[in-house]
Structures are given as C-alpha cells and as structure tokens.
Coordinates of C-alpha atoms and ligand atoms in Angstrom, one line a residue:
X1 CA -204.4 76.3 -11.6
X2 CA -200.6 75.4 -12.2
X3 CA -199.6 74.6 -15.1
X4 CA -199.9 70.3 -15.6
X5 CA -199.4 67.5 -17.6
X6 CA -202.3 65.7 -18.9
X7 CA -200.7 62.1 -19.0
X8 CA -196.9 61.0 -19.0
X9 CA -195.3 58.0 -20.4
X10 CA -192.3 56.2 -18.4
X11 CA -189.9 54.8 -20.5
X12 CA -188.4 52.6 -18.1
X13 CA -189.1 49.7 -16.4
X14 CA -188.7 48.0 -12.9
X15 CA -188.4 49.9 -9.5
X16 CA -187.7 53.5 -11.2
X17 CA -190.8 53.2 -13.4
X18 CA -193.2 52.6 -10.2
X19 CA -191.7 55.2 -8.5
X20 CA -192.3 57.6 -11.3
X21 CA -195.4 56.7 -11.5
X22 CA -196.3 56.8 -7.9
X23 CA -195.3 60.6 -7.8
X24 CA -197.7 61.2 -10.9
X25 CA -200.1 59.4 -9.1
X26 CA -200.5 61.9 -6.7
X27 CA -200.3 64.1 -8.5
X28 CA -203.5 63.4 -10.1
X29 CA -201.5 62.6 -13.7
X30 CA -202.4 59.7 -15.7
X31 CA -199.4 57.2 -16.6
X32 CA -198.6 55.4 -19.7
X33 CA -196.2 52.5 -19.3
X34 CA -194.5 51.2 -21.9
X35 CA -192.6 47.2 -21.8
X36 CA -190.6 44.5 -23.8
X37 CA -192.6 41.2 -24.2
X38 CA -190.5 39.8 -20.9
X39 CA -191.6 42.4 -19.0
X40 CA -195.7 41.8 -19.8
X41 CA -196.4 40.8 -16.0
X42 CA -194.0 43.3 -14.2
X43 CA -195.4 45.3 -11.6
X44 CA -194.7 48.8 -13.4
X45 CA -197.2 47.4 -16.3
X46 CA -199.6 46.2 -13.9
X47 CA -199.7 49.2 -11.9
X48 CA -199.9 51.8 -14.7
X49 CA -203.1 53.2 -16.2
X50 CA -202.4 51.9 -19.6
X51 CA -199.3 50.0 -21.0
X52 CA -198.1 49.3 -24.7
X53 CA -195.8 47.0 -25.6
X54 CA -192.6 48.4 -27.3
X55 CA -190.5 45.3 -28.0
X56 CA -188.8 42.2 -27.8
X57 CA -186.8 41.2 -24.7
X58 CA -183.3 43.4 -25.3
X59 CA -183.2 46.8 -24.4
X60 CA -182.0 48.2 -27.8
X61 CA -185.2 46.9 -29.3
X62 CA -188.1 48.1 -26.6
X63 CA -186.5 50.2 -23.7
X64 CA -183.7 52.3 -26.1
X65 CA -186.4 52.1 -29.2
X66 CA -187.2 55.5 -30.0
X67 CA -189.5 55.3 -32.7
X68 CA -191.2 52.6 -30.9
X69 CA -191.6 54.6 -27.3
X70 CA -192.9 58.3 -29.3
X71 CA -194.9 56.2 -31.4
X72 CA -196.8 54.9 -27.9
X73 CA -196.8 58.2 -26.6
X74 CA -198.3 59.7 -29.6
X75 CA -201.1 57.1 -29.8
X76 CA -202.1 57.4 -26.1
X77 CA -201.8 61.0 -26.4
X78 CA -199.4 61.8 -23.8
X79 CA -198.1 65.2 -23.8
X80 CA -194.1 64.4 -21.5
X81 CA -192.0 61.9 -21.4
X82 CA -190.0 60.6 -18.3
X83 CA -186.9 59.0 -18.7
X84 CA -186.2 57.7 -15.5
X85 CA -182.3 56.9 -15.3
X86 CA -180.4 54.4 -17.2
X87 CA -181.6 53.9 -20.7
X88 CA -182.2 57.2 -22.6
X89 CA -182.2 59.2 -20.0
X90 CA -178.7 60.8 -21.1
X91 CA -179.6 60.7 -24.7
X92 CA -179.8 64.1 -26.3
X93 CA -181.0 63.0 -29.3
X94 CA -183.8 61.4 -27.7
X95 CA -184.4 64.7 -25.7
X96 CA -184.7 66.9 -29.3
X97 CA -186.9 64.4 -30.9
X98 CA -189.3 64.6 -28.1
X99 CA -189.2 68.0 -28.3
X100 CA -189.7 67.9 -32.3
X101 CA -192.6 65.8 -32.1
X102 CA -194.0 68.6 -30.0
X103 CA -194.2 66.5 -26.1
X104 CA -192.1 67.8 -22.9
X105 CA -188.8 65.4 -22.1
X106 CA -188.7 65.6 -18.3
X107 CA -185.0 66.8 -17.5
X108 CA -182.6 69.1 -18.9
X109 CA -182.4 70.9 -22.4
X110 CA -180.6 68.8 -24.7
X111 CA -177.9 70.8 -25.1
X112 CA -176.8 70.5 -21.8
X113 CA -177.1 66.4 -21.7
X114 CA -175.1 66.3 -24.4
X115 CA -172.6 69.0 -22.7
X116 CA -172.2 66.7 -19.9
X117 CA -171.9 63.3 -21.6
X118 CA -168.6 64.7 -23.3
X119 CA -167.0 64.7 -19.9
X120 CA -164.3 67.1 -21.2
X121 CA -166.8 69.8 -22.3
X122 CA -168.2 69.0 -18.7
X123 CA -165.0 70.1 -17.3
X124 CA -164.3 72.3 -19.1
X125 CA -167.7 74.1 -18.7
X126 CA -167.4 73.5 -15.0
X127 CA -163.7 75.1 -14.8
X128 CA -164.7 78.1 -16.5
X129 CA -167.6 79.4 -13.9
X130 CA -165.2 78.7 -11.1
X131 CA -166.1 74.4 -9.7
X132 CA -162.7 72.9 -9.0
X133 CA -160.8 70.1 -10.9
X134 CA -159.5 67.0 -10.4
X135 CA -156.0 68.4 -11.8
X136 CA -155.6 66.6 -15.1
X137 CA -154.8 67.1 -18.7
X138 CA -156.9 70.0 -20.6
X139 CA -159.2 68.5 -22.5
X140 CA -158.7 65.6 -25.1
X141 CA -155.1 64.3 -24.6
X142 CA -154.0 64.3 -28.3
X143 CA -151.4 60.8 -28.0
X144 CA -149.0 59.1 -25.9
X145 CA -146.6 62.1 -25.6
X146 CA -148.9 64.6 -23.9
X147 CA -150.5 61.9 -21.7
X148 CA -146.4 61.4 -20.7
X149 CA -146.1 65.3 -20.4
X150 CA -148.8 65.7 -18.0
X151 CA -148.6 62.6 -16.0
X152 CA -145.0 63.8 -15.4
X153 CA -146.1 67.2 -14.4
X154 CA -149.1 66.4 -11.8
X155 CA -147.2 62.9 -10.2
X156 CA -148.3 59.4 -10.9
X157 CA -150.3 57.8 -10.1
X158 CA -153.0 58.9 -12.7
X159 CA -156.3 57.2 -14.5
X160 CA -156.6 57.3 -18.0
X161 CA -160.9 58.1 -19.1
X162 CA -163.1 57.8 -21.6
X163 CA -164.2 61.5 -22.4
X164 CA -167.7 59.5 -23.5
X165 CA -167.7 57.4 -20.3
X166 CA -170.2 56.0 -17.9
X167 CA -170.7 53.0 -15.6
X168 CA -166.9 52.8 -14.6
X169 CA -166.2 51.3 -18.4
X170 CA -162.7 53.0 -20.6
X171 CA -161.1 54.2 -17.1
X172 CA -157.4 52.6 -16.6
X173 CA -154.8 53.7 -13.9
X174 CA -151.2 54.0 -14.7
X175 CA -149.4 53.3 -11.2
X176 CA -145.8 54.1 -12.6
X177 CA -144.5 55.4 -16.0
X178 CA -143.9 51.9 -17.4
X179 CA -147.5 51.2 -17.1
X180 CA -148.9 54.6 -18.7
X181 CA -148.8 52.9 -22.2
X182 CA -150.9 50.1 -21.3
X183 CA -153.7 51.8 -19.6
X184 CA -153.4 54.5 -22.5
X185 CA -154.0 51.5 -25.3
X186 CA -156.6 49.5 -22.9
X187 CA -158.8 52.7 -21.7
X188 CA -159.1 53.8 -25.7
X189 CA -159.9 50.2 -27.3
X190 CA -162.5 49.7 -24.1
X191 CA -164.4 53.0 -25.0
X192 CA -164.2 52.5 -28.6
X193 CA -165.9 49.3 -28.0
X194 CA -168.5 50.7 -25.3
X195 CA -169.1 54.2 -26.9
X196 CA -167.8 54.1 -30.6
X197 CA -165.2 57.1 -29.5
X198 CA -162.2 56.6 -28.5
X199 CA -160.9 60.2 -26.8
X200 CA -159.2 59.9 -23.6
X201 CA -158.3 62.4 -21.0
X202 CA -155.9 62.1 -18.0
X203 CA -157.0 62.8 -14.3
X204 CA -154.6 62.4 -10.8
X205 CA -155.6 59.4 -9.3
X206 CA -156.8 59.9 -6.0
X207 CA -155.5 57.2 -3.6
X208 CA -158.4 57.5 -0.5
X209 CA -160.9 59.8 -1.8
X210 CA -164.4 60.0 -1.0
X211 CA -167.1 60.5 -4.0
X212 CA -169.4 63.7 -2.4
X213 CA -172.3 64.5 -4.6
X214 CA -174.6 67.1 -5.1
X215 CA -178.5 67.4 -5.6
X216 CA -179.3 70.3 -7.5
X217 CA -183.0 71.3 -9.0
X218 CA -183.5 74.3 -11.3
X219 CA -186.4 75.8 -12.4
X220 CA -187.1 77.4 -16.1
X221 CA -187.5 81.3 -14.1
X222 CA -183.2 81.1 -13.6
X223 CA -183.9 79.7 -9.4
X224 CA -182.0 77.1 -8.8
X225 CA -181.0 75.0 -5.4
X226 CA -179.1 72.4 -3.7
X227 CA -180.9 69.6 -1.9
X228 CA -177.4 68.4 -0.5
X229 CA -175.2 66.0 -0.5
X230 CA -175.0 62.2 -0.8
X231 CA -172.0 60.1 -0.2
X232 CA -171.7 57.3 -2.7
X233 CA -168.0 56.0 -1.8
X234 CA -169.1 52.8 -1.6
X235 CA -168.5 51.0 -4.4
X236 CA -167.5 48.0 -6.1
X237 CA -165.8 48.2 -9.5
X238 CA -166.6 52.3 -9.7
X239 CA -170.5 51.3 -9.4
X240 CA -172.3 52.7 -6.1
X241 CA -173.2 50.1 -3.5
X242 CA -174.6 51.7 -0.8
X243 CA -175.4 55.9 -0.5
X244 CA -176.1 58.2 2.3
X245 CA -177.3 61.7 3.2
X246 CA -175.6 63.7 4.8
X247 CA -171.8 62.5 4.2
X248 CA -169.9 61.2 7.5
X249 CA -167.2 63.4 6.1
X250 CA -167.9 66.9 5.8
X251 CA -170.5 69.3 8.0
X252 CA -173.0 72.0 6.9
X253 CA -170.6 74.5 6.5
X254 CA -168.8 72.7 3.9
X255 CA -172.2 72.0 2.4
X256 CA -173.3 75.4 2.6
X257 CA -169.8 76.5 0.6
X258 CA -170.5 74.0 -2.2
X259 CA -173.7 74.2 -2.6
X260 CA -173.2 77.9 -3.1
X261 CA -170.3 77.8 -5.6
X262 CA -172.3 75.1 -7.5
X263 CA -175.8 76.7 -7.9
X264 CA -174.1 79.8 -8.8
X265 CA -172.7 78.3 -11.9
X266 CA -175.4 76.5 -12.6
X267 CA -178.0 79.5 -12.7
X268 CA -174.9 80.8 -14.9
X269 CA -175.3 77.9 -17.1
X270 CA -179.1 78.3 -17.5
X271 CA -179.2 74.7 -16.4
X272 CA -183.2 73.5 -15.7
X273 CA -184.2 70.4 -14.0
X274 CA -182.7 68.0 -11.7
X275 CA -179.1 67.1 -11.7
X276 CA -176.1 66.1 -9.6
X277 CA -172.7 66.9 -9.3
X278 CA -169.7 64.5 -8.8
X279 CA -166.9 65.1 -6.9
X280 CA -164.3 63.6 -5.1
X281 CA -163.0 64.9 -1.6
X282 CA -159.7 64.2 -0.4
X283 CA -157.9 66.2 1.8
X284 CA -160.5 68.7 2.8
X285 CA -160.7 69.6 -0.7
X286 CA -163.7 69.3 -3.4
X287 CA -162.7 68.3 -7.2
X288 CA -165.7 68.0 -10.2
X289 CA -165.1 64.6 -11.6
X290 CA -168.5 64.6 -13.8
X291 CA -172.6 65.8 -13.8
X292 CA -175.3 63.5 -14.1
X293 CA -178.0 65.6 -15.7
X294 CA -181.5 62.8 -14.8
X295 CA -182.8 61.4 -11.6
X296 CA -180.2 59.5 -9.6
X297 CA -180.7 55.9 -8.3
X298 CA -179.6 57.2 -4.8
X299 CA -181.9 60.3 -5.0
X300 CA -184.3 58.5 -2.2
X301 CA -181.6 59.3 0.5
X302 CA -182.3 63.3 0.1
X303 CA -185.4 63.3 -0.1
X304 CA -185.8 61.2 3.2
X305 CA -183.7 64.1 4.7
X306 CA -184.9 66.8 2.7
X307 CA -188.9 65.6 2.8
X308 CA -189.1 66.7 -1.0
X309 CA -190.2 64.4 -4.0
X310 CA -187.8 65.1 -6.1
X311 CA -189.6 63.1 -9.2
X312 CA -192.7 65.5 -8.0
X313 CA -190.3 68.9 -8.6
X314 CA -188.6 67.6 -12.0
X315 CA -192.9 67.2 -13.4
X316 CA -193.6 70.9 -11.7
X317 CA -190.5 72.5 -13.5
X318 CA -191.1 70.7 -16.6
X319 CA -194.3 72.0 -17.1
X320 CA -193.1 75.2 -16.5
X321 CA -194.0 76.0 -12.9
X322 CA -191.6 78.2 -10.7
X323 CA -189.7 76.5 -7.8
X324 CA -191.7 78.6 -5.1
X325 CA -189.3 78.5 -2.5
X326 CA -185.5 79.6 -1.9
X327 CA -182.5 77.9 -0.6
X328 CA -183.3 79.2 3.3
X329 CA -186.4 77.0 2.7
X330 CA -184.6 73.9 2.2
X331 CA -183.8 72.2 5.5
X332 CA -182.1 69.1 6.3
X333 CA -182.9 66.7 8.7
X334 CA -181.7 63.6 10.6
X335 CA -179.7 61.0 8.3
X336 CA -180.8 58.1 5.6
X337 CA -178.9 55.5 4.4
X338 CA -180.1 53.2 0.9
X339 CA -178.6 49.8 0.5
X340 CA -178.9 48.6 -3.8
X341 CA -180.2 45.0 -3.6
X342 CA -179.0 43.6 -6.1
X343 CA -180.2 39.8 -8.4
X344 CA -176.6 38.7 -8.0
X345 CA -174.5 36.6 -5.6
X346 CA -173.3 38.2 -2.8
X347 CA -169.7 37.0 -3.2
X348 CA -168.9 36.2 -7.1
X349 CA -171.3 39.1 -8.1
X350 CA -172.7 36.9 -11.0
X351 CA -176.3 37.7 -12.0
X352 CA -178.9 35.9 -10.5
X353 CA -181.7 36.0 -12.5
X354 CA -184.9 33.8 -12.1
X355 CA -188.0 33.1 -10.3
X356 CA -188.7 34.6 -6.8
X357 CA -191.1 32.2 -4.2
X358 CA -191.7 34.5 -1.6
X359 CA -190.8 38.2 -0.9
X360 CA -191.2 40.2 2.5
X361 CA -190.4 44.0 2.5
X362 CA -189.5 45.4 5.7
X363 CA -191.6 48.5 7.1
X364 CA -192.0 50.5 10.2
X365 CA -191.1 54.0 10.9
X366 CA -188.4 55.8 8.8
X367 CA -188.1 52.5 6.4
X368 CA -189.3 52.7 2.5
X369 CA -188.3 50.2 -0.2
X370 CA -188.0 51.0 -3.8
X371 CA -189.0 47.8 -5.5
X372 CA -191.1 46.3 -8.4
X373 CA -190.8 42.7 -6.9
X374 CA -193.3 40.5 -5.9
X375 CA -193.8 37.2 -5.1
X376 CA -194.0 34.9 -8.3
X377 CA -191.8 37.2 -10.6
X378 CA -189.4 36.1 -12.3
X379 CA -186.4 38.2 -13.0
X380 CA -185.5 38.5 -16.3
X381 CA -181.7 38.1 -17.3
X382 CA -181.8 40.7 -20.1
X383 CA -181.7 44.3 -17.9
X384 CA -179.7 45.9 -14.8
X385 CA -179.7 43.6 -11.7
X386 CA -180.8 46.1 -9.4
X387 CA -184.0 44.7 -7.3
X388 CA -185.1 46.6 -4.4
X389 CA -184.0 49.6 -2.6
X390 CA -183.5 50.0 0.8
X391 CA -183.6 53.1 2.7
X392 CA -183.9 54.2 6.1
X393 CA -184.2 57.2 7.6
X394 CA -183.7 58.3 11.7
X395 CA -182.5 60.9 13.4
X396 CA -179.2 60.4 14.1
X397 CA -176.7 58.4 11.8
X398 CA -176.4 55.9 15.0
X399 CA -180.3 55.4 14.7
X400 CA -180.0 54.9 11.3
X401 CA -177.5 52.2 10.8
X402 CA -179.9 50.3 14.0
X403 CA -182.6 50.9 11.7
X404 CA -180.9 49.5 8.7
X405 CA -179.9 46.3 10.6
X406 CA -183.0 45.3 11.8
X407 CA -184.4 46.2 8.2
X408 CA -182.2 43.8 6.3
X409 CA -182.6 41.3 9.2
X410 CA -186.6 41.8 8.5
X411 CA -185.9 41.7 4.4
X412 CA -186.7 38.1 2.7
X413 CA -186.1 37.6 -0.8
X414 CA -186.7 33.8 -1.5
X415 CA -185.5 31.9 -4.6
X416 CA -182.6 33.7 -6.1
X417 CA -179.5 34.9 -4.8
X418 CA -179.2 38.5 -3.7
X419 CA -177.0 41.1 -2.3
X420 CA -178.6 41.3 0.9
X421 CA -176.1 39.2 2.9
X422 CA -173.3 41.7 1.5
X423 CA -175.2 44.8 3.0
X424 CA -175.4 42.9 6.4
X425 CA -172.2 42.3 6.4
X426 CA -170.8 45.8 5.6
X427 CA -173.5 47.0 8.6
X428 CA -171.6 45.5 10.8
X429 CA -168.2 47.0 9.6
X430 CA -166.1 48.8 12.5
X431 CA -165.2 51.2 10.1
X432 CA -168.6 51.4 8.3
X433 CA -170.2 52.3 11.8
X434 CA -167.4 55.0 12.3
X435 CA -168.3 56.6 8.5
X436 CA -164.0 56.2 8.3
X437 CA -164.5 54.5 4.3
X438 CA -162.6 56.4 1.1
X439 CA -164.3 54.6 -2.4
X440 CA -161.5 51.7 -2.2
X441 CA -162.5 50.4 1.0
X442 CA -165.7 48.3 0.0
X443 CA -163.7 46.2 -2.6
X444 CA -160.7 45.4 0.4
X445 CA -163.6 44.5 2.3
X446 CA -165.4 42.6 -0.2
X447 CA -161.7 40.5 -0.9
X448 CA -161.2 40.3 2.5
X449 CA -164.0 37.9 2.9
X450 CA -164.9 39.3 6.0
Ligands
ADP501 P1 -168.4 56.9 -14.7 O1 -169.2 57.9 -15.5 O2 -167.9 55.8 -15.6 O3 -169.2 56.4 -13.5 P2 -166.9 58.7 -13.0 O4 -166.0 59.8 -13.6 O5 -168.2 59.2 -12.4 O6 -167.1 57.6 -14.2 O7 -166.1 57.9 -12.0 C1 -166.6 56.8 -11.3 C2 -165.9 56.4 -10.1 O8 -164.5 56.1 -10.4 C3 -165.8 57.5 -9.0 O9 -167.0 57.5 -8.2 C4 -164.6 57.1 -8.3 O10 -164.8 56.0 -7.5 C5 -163.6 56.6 -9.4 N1 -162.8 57.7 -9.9 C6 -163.1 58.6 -11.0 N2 -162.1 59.5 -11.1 C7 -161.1 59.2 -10.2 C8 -159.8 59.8 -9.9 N3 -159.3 60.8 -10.5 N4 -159.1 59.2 -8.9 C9 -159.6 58.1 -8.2 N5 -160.8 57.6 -8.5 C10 -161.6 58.1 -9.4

C-alpha cells in the first residue's frame, strides 16, 4: 500500500480548512482541526474528526501560534500538518519546526519558502536557470542614487517593492522622476511597518499588463509538472478578484512554452510540492514577478479544467509517493471561472462582518462553491473577509460566463453585505465577456460606478 498519513491537522480555518479536509476525507485520513474561541461553532470545527482550541479571537494568538498548533498535533498524535494558505503557510520557521518535532509540513522544503519570500533571492534564483524578468534593479537597491540610476536606464514609470512583500503592501509607483523620492521613502517605512525589513527593489511598471500564473506540482523523485495557467488580472488594490483557467490571452502553445521553461527550472531547483508562478504578460512577453510556494485561493479553477485535486496530490507527495503520471498525461479541458465572495460592501469595500439569516448555494452541473457558511453564522470581524467561492466550469468560456450568471443570480447570502452584486456586475462587462481586461481595468470599472 502507498505510503499515507495516519491523521493531519489543518491549521486554518474557514472555507480552506473544509476543503482540506474534504480531500483527506476521501482519502480515508483522519482530520484534526484546530480554532480560536470565535471560531468554536464554525463549520471547519464541526465537520472535522476532532478539534482543539488554540486561542483567543486574533490570529497571532491561535491561527499564527506555533507552540499552541504542534502542541495540538502532538497530543492528538497527528503525524503532517497542512497549512492551507494565508497564515503560516509561507513561514519557514514554522516548516523546520514541524520537521524538528519529527511530523511532515505539507508543502515545500523550508529552504525554498524562505527563498521565495525574499522576493529578490526569488528573482534572482529565477534569472539564473533561465525565467524572464520584469527588467528592474539587481537585487536590493542600496539608496536613492541607484534607485535614480536604474529608473533612468529602464524608463519611468517604475514601482518601488518591498523585497519581504505580500498582499500588495510596501509597493509605490514613481510616474516621473520628481515623484521617485516619495514612493522610495513611502514603499520602505510601509514594509518596515508590515514586515520589520525595510529593503526595496525597483521593477518597470507595466502600464496594461495581464498577471498569468502558473500551477506547478513536484514530486520528491525530481518529476515535476504544470497544471496550467490561471489568469488573476482582476484585481482591486493588487488583491485578486475574480480568476480563470485557461487565460483569454494566450493559447496552448504559449502554455506549452512556459510551462516547459518553468518546470525545467524547477526540477533544477529540487523544488517539491505545489507552487505557482507569477508573471505578468504584456506585449506577447512573460516576466517572473514572484512564486507562491502553498496552495493558492484560486487553485479550484485548474482543477475544474484539469480534473485533479490538487490538495489530494500535495498529501501523496508529502508522504513521499511518486507523481505517477507525466506532463502528456495532463490534459486540459473546457474553461472555469471562480468569483471571491467577499463579507464586505460591494462599493466602499468596508468589512461586513456579522450574523448571516439565510444562505442558498447555487448548484447544478459544472457549479461548486467553496464555503464554510451556513445559515446562523456569524462572521467574525477578526480574519480575512473571504466567504464563499464561486466557480464554474463549461465547455466553452461563452458557457461558462452563462453559467456564472445564472449562478450568482441563484447565490443568496442574507444579512450582511457581500461582494456578490460586484461580480454581477463585472459579468455583465462588454469587455469582461470579450476577456479584453489588463490588471487596471477592474478598479476603472469599479470607480466608474458602472
Ligand atoms: P504581492 O506579493 O504583494 O501580492 P506581487 O509582486 O505579487 O506582490 O504583485 C501584486 C500585483 O501588483 C500584481 O498582480 C500586479 O497586479 C501588480 N504588479 C506587481 N509588479 C508590477 C509591475 N512591475 N508593473 C505593474 N504592476 C505590477
């Protein structure tokens, strides 16, 4: 028999923890859940096989506690811990004290989450075996001077970044030279304050770009392949909106290319488990902007086209199982679309936490929502917004986007304030239904009003 966990905690809450759990589930693996006291009657602690509270209400005492969550592994005797996304699922120290204490974290080798949450080793790393480059400056820009120097040589406009950044926080643009000094200052006193590090490196801004991801899985045996890619250019404030699979933009061939370049370097790398690349595509041409090395929020679009679980294939590799199949075996079929329904108002964006009456999931063929609501939960104000996912999937990108709107038409979330009136809107954007969107388009849209 193949190799298998014997129970794994979740050290996450909300829609990512059931969907976790679901995927142990059937795989005959028991699942530990672990909560904060405001979380006692969510649906990921009901659902689970057993559950131990880790903590009061905010995150950095239960959810980012890690003494509390390998104490509760260790006393329920689970042998791996998932990390879902968000959270610690980027920590590295997190990932070497599982390891330490002798359980499997599910996802990457330490040392590469912490190669890739210094987004100039990432680049760095990713120049070297060959991915192409936003151009920018190499590596940490040391002051004011070299930012000048290089933002002279590549053109303004250009974006200032926070080397230890994440969630669109410590990124400035500079539209002109006058205003390089500003975005310099503001870019380095917003990461100090978000990451306690304040380096900085300097990247073209792209004026219409799309952001193109890829889904990559690698295996411990040196196999590695691409699930494809999702386009996640619409966005609000640099945080994804809405995600499909396969991109409007590009065809298999350009697929086929990229994928190819980046699981070559990535079987280079040694890289194991899932991860994704960014990059931004303007002008027929693919530049690495960063790589995400857990489970992506968006991941349910590719596996809608690829018919994989992808939670199912980070467990396998984990435990140490082989991929069993090559990249001829992955195929790619008809189109899926997720909308991120959000607790928050669909025009001011301010959270909307609080009690919900009544709740109706739409269903039918080719529609699945990710969600830990019911009816009678109250959501709590203290964690990420994100209620319910939304994804279709149909043959055709036309079919989809049919699907989708009679999906949200069908979708009732009663009591609070959500984002689903924003997603019907976009739906029925001309130049949403045409896939002609670059990642500035949704906030026009969303100042527009219309
Ligand atoms: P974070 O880790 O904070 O999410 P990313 O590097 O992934 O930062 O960038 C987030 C988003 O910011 C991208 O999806 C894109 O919309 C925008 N962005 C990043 N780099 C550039 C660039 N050089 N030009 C234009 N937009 C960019």
């Amino acid at each position: 028999m193949a190799a298998q966990f014997s129970k794994v905690l979740i050290a996450n809450r909300g829609e990512i923890a059931l969907r976790i759990q679901r995927a142990c589930r059937e795989m005959g693996i028991p699942t530990v859940a672990v909560h904060s006291t405001a979380d006692a009657e969510a649906m990921h602690v009901r659902l689970a096989d057993e559950s131990v509270c880790i903590g009061p209400p905010a995150a950095r005492e239960s959810y980012l506690n890690t003494a509390a969550i390998l104490s509760a592994a260790i006393i329920t005797g689970a042998d791996a811990i998932h990390p879902g996304y968000g959270f610690l699922a980027e920590n590295a120290e997190f990932a070497d004290m599982v390891e330490a204490h002798g359980l499997t974290f599910i996802g990457p080798a330490p040392a590469h989450i912490r190669m890739m949450g210094d987004k100039i080793a990432a680049k760095t790393a990713m120049a070297a075996l060959g991915v192409p480059l936003v151009p920018g400056s190499q590596g940490e820009l040391s002051g004011l001077e070299e930012a000048r120097a290089v933002a002279g040589r590549i053109g303004y406009p250009v974006l200032i970044k926070a080397a230890a950044g994440g969630g669109g926080r410590g990124m400035k643009v500079a539209q002109t030279p006058d205003g390089l000094e500003d975005a310099w200052r503001v870019a380095r006193v917003e990461s100090r304050a978000a990451f306690g590090n304040d380096a900085v490196y300097l990247e073209k801004y792209l004026d219409r770009p799309r952001h193109i991801e890829l889904q990559v899985m690698a295996d411990a045996h040196g196999h590695v392949v691409h699930f494809g890619e999702r386009d996640c250019s619409l966005q609000r404030r640099h945080q994804k909106l809405l995600e499909e699979a396969g991109s409007p933009a590009i065809g298999p061939q350009a697929r086929t290319r990229l994928g190819a370049d980046v699981t070559a370097a990535l079987a280079r790398l040694g890289y194991r488990n899932a991860g994704t690349l960014e990059f931004l595509y303007q002008d027929g041409q693919f530049a690495f902007i960063e790589m995400n090395t857990r489970l992506q929020v968006e991941h349910p679009v590719t596996e809608m086209v690829c018919g994989i679980d992808l939670v199912r294939e980070q467990i396998r590799i984990a435990a140490g199982e082989a991929l069993g199949y090559g990249q001829e075996d992955v195929r790619f079929a008809g189109h899926a679309i997720e909308c991120r329904v959000t607790a928050e108002d669909p025009e001011t964006f301010t959270p909307t936490p609080g009690l919900v009456t009544a709740f109706h999931a739409p269903g039918g063929l080719g529609v699945r929502v990710d969600s830990a609501l019911y009816a009678g939960y109250r959501v709590p104000p203290y964690y990420d917004s994100l209620i319910a996912k939304l994804v279709v999937h149909a043959p055709t990108r036309e079919q989809a986007i049919a699907r989708l709107r009679r999906s949200l038409a069908e979708f009732a979330v009663v009591g609070i304030k959500t984002t689903l009136p924003l997603h019907e809107r976009v739906v029925e954007a001309p130049e949403f239904q045409a896939g002609d969107y670059d990642i500035h388009w949704l906030e026009r849209f969303v100042a527009a009003g219309s």
